[in-house]
Structure formats: structure tokens, C-alpha cells
Short mmCIF file of C-alpha atoms in Angstrom, two decimals:
data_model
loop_
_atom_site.label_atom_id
_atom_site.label_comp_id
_atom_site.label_asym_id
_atom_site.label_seq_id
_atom_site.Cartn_x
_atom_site.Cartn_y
_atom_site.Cartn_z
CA UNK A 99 191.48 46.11 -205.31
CA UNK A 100 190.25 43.30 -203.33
CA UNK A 101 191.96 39.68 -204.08
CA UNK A 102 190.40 37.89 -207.07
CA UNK A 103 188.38 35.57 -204.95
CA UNK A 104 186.78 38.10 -202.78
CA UNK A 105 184.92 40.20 -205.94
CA UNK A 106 182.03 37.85 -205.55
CA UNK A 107 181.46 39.14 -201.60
CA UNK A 108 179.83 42.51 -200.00
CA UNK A 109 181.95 45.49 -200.46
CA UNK A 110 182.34 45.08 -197.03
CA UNK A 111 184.29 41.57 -197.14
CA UNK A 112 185.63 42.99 -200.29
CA UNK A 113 187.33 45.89 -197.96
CA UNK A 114 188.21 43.59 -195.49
CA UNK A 115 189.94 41.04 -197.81
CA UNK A 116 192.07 43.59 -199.14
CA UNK A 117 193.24 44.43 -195.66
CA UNK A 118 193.63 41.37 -194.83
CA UNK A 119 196.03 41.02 -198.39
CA UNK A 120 198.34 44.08 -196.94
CA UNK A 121 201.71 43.74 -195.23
CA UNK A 122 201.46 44.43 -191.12
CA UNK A 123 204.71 47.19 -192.38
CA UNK A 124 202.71 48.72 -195.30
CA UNK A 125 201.82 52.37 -195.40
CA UNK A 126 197.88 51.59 -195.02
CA UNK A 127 198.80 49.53 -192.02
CA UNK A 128 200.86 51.55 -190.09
CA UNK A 129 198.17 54.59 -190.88
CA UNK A 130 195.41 52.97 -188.87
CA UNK A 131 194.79 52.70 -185.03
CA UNK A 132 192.98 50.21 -184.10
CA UNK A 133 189.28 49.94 -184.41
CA UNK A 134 186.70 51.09 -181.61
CA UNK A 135 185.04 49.02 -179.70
CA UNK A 136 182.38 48.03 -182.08
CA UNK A 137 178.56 46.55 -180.94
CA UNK A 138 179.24 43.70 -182.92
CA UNK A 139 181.86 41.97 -180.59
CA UNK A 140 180.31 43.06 -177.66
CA UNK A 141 178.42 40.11 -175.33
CA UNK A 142 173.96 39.78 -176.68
CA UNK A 143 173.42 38.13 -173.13
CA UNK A 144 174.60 41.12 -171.49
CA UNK A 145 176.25 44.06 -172.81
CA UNK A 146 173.92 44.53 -175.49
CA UNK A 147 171.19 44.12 -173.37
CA UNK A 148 171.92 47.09 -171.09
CA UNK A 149 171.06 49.95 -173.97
CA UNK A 150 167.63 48.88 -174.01
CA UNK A 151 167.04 49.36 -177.84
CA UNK A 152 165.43 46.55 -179.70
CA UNK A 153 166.37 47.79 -182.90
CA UNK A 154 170.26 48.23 -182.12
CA UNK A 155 169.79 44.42 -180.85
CA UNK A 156 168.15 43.06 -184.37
CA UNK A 157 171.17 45.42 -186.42
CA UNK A 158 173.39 43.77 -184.33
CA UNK A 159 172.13 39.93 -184.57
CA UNK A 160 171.62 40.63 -188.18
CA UNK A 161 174.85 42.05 -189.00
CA UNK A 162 177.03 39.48 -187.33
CA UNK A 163 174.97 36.94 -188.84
CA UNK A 164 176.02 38.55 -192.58
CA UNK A 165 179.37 38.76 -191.26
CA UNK A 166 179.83 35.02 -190.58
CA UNK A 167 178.11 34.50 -193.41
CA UNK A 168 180.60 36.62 -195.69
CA UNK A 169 183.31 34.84 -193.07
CA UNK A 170 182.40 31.19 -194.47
CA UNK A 171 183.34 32.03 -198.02
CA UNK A 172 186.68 34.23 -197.14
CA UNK A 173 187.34 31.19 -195.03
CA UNK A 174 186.81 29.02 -197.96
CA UNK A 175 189.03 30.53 -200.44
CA UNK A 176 191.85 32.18 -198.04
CA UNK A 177 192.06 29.74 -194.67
CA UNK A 178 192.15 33.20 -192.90
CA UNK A 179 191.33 32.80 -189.06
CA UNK A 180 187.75 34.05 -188.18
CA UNK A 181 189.01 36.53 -185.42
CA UNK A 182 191.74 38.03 -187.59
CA UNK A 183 188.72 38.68 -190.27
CA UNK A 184 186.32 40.35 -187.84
CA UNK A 185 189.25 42.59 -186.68
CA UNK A 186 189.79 43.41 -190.55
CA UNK A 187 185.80 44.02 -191.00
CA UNK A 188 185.98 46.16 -187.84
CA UNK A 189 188.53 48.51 -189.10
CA UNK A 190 186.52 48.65 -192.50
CA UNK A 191 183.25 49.59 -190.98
CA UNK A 192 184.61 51.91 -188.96
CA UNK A 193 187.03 53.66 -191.35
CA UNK A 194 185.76 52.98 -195.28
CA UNK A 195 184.35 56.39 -196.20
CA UNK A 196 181.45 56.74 -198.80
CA UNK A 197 182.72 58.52 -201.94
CA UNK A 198 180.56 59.36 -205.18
CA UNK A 199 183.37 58.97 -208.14
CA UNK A 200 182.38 59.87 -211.31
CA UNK A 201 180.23 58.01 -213.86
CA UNK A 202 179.97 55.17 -215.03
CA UNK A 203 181.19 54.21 -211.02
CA UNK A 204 179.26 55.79 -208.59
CA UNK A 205 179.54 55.47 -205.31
CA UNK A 206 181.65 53.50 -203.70
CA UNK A 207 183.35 53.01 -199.95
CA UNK A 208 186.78 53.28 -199.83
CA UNK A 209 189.87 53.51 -197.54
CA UNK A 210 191.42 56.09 -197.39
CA UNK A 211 194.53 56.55 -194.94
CA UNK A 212 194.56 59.51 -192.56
CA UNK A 213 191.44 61.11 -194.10
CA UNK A 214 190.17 58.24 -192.29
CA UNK A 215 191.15 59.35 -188.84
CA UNK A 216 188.73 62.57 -189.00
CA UNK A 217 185.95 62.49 -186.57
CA UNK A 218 182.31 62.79 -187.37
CA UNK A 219 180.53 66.07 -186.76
CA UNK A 220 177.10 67.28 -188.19
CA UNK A 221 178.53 70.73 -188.80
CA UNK A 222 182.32 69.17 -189.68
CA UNK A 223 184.88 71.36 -190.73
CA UNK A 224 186.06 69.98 -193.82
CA UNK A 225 184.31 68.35 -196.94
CA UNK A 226 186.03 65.14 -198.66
CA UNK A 227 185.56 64.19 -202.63
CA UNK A 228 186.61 62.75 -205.79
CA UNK A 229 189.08 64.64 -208.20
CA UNK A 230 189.88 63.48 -211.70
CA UNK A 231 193.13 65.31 -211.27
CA UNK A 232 196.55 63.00 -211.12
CA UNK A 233 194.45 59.76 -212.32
CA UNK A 234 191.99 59.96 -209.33
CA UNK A 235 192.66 61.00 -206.10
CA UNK A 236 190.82 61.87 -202.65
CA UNK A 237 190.45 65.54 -202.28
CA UNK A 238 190.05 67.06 -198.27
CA UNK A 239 188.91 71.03 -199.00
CA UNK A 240 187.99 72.76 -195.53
CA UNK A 241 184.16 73.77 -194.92
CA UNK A 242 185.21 76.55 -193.01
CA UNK A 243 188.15 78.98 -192.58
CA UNK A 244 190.14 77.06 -189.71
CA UNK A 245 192.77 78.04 -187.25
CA UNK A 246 195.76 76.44 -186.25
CA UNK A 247 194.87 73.66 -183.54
CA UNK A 248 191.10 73.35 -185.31
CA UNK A 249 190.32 69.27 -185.91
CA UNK A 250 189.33 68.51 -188.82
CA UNK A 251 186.33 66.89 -189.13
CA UNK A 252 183.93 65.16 -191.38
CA UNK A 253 180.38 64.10 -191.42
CA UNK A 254 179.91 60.48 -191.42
CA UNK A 255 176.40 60.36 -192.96
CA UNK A 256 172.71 60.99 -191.83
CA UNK A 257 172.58 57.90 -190.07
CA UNK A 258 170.13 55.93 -186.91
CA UNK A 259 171.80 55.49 -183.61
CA UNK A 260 172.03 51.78 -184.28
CA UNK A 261 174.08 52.31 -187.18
CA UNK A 262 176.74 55.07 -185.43
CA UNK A 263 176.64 52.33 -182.45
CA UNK A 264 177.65 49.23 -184.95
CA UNK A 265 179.70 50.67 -187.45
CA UNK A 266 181.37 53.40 -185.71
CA UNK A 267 181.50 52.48 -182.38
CA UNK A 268 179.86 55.63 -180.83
CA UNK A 269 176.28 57.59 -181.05
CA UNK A 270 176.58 61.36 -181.48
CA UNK A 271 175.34 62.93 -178.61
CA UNK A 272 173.89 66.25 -180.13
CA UNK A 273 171.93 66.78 -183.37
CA UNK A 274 170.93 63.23 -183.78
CA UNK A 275 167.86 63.25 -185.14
CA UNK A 276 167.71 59.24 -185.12
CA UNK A 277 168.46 58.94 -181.08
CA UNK A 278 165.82 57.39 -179.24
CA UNK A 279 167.95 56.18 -176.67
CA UNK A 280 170.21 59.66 -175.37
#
């Protein structure tokens, strides 16, 4: 749950709050590496420039603008630093998963630890979902019969290159159907 003050905000900010709310020695911590490079830290002028894709460019501008904008009001209510919040919303974007939970909820991102460290694949090898079972949890059932030594992986969504690029930090290289820019 994110703190009180941050229910107004994007899930995103939400996600990020509640990071931000965790002890450096907690569990959920400790689970996480740390994010990949994401487009949205990287230098418009120059860095950005080089992939020669307008559109990444404008979901770049346009999400860093939201996330300064979400930044403001964190700021507001928490006096967090603005570096130590991008770092949280960083983690969140590349590591909240999109789960459908039953009704009346929906679907909602969450964090999950260690499920989170699966890598995206088109044809992954496992299949993540909600389970009423134990008061809710996060169930991982394998797509596939797997060997010892197979990674387990996940598919992240049906997404543009721009979006792999700024949430994720990387563009799938085969069965893209988005890429423009491979």
C-alpha cells in the first residue's frame, strides 16, 4: 500500500512512494538489483539523439515531464530528494508487473520480488497470475516442461520499441512487431 499521501498520484508514483516508504534492509529491498539504464535519465542533446526515432524522443520528453510532475507533489508531502525518487520510479517501471486480480479490482501493477527478476521473452517459459488461495498471492506456473538450468521467463506485454526502451531499458531484438528502428 502506498503512504496515505501518495493515493492521489499515478500508480506509478504510487509504486514508487511505497518504495521509497521501505527499509534499505527489508526483504523487497534486498530482492532487487538495481534498475537498467533507463531512456529517461539518459542525455536529449545527445544520447537520445543517436537512435534516430522521433517517437522514442516525444515518449521520452513526455514521460519525464509526468515524472517531475508526479515529483512536485511527492516532494510536497514527503521532502524526498528528486534523484532518490527517479531511482525509486526507475526500479518501478522496470520491475512492477501487470496483474488482472479478480473483480471488483482488476488490473493492477504490482511488485512482486524475484518474480520480478524474470526476463521478457515473446515465447517465455513460464506464465504469472492471481490466486485467491492463502488470501491472495502471486502464482508462477511454467508454460512449458523445463529442464534444470532453463531461465525462466516471462512476457512483458505486446508493447512499441519506445516503450521496451523507456520502461525496461532494452528493445527485444526478435519478434518485435513494433521495431522500426532494429
Amino acid at each position: 500500500q502506498p503512504p496515505e499521501f501518495a493515493r492521489p498520484l499515478d500508480w506509478n508514483a504510487q509504486l514508487a512512494c511505497s518504495v521509497l516508504a521501505q527499509p534499505p534492509s527489508s526483504p523487497l529491498m534486498e530482492s532487487w538489483p538495481d534498475a537498467p539504464p533507463l531512456a529517461l535519465f539518459s542525455d536529449l542533446d545527445t544520447e537520445l539523439k543517436l537512435v534516430c526515432d522521433n517517437s522514442l524522443e516525444a515518449s521520452v520528453v513526455e514521460q519525464r515531464a509526468d515524472a517531475i510532475a508526479q515529483y512536485e507533489k511527492v516532494k510536497e508531502a514527503s521532502g524526498v530528494e528528486q534523484s532518490a525518487y527517479l531511482d525509486a520510479l526507475a526500479l518501478v517501471w522496470s520491475r512492477a508487473l501487470s496483474v488482472r486480480l479478480p473483480r471488483p479490482i482488476g488490473t493492477r501493477y504490482l511488485l512482486v520480488p524475484y518474480l520480478d527478476l524474470a526476463n521478457h521473452d515473446e515465447k517465455p517459459s513460464a506464465i504469472y497470475a492471481a490466486s485467491a488461495v492463502n488470501g491472495g498471492v502471486i502464482r508462477l506456473h511454467a508454460a512449458r516442461k523445463l529442464s534444470a538450468g532453463d531461465a525462466v521467463t516471462i512476457r512483458y506485454g505486446d508493447w512499441p520499441s519506445a516503450h521496451y526502451a523507456t520502461h525496461y531499458g532494452f528493445v527485444p531484438r526478435t519478434n518485435n512487431r513494433h521495431s522500426n528502428w532494429l
